């Protein structure tokens, strides 16, 4: 007969956490529901198709809107998938959370963290 030992066992089973090291910083990440972010994935696809065939001199103000949408999408992925350190959308969080906007100061770190969350969600192994 199988008996529930603790509620935490089920939570750990259903929502496992993995520690990854990016640029010397340890992050605890979890799997996310990718279906919740399909609209953002569409924004990312449109952003990259916008730049196809354009030269650098033809950058207009609509591109800034696309970049802001892209930052929101990547920020949503990190907010949902990063357990520790804790990030917040607020610029002045009340707890010990870090504003997500500070993470965008290092775009490579931000991209690698979001990619690690996607890889862990999709079960890709190195």
XYZ file of C-alpha atoms in Angstrom:
126
model
C 0.000 0.000 0.000
C 1.345 3.392 -1.000
C 1.035 6.164 1.569
C 1.670 9.852 1.026
C 4.585 10.784 3.200
C 4.580 14.512 2.789
C 2.953 17.061 0.585
C 6.389 18.334 -0.374
C 7.238 15.009 -2.029
C 4.436 15.530 -4.537
C 5.413 19.158 -5.157
C 9.038 18.127 -5.720
C 7.917 15.413 -8.112
C 5.557 17.590 -10.101
C 7.783 20.688 -10.102
C 11.437 19.578 -10.077
C 14.217 22.135 -9.736
C 17.614 22.011 -11.433
C 20.692 24.096 -10.647
C 22.545 25.535 -13.649
C 25.668 27.656 -13.683
C 25.811 30.493 -16.212
C 28.750 32.908 -16.284
C 29.776 31.631 -12.850
C 26.373 32.355 -11.296
C 24.173 29.547 -9.973
C 20.497 29.648 -10.885
C 17.796 27.271 -9.700
C 15.375 26.761 -12.556
C 12.187 24.803 -13.058
C 10.137 23.636 -15.993
C 7.535 26.005 -17.377
C 4.346 25.519 -19.349
C 5.445 26.562 -22.821
C 1.844 26.868 -24.031
C 1.426 29.909 -21.774
C 4.050 31.758 -23.820
C 3.038 31.005 -27.410
C 2.103 34.617 -28.073
C 5.601 35.696 -27.035
C 7.151 33.070 -29.284
C 5.157 34.565 -32.149
C 6.606 37.992 -31.294
C 10.112 36.526 -31.362
C 9.533 34.893 -34.743
C 8.132 38.129 -36.181
C 11.079 40.096 -34.787
C 13.611 37.912 -36.533
C 11.636 37.850 -39.774
C 11.536 41.672 -39.644
C 15.320 41.848 -39.746
C 15.635 39.410 -42.638
C 16.649 41.340 -45.715
C 17.118 44.676 -43.950
C 20.340 46.551 -43.710
C 21.546 48.268 -40.529
C 20.746 51.752 -41.840
C 17.006 51.013 -42.143
C 16.347 50.629 -38.404
C 13.133 52.498 -37.541
C 11.142 53.251 -34.386
C 8.849 50.242 -34.861
C 11.893 48.050 -34.231
C 12.123 49.474 -30.705
C 8.564 48.312 -30.038
C 9.512 44.830 -31.218
C 12.566 44.840 -28.964
C 10.437 45.850 -25.977
C 7.993 43.018 -26.742
C 10.916 40.624 -27.003
C 12.301 41.790 -23.645
C 8.875 41.300 -22.058
C 8.651 37.778 -23.473
C 12.122 36.760 -22.274
C 11.424 38.420 -18.921
C 8.202 36.413 -18.542
C 10.089 33.180 -19.245
C 12.717 33.987 -16.610
C 10.140 35.129 -14.041
C 8.246 31.863 -14.476
C 11.239 29.537 -14.695
C 13.841 30.930 -12.289
C 13.330 29.864 -8.669
C 16.522 31.340 -7.227
C 17.575 34.103 -7.322
C 14.076 35.487 -7.261
C 13.277 38.115 -9.890
C 10.479 40.667 -9.855
C 8.843 42.823 -12.498
C 8.737 45.744 -10.011
C 11.617 48.210 -10.128
C 11.582 48.516 -6.315
C 10.520 45.114 -4.976
C 9.489 44.888 -1.330
C 11.210 41.562 -0.672
C 14.704 40.365 -1.575
C 13.793 39.948 -5.251
C 15.927 41.444 -8.019
C 14.260 43.680 -10.624
C 14.156 41.804 -13.932
C 15.267 44.960 -15.743
C 18.728 44.682 -14.146
C 19.175 41.275 -15.749
C 18.862 42.873 -19.194
C 22.105 44.775 -18.579
C 23.826 41.545 -19.663
C 21.870 40.341 -22.680
C 24.055 37.236 -23.186
C 23.416 36.082 -19.603
C 19.698 36.763 -20.042
C 19.549 34.793 -23.278
C 21.514 31.849 -21.850
C 19.281 31.715 -18.761
C 16.091 31.703 -20.832
C 17.620 29.054 -23.128
C 18.522 26.902 -20.093
C 14.906 27.122 -18.913
C 13.651 26.063 -22.361
C 16.176 23.216 -22.569
C 15.200 21.927 -19.136
C 11.502 22.229 -19.973
C 11.904 20.315 -23.213
C 14.152 17.674 -21.695
C 17.212 18.399 -23.823
C 20.442 17.037 -22.479
C 23.965 18.282 -23.052
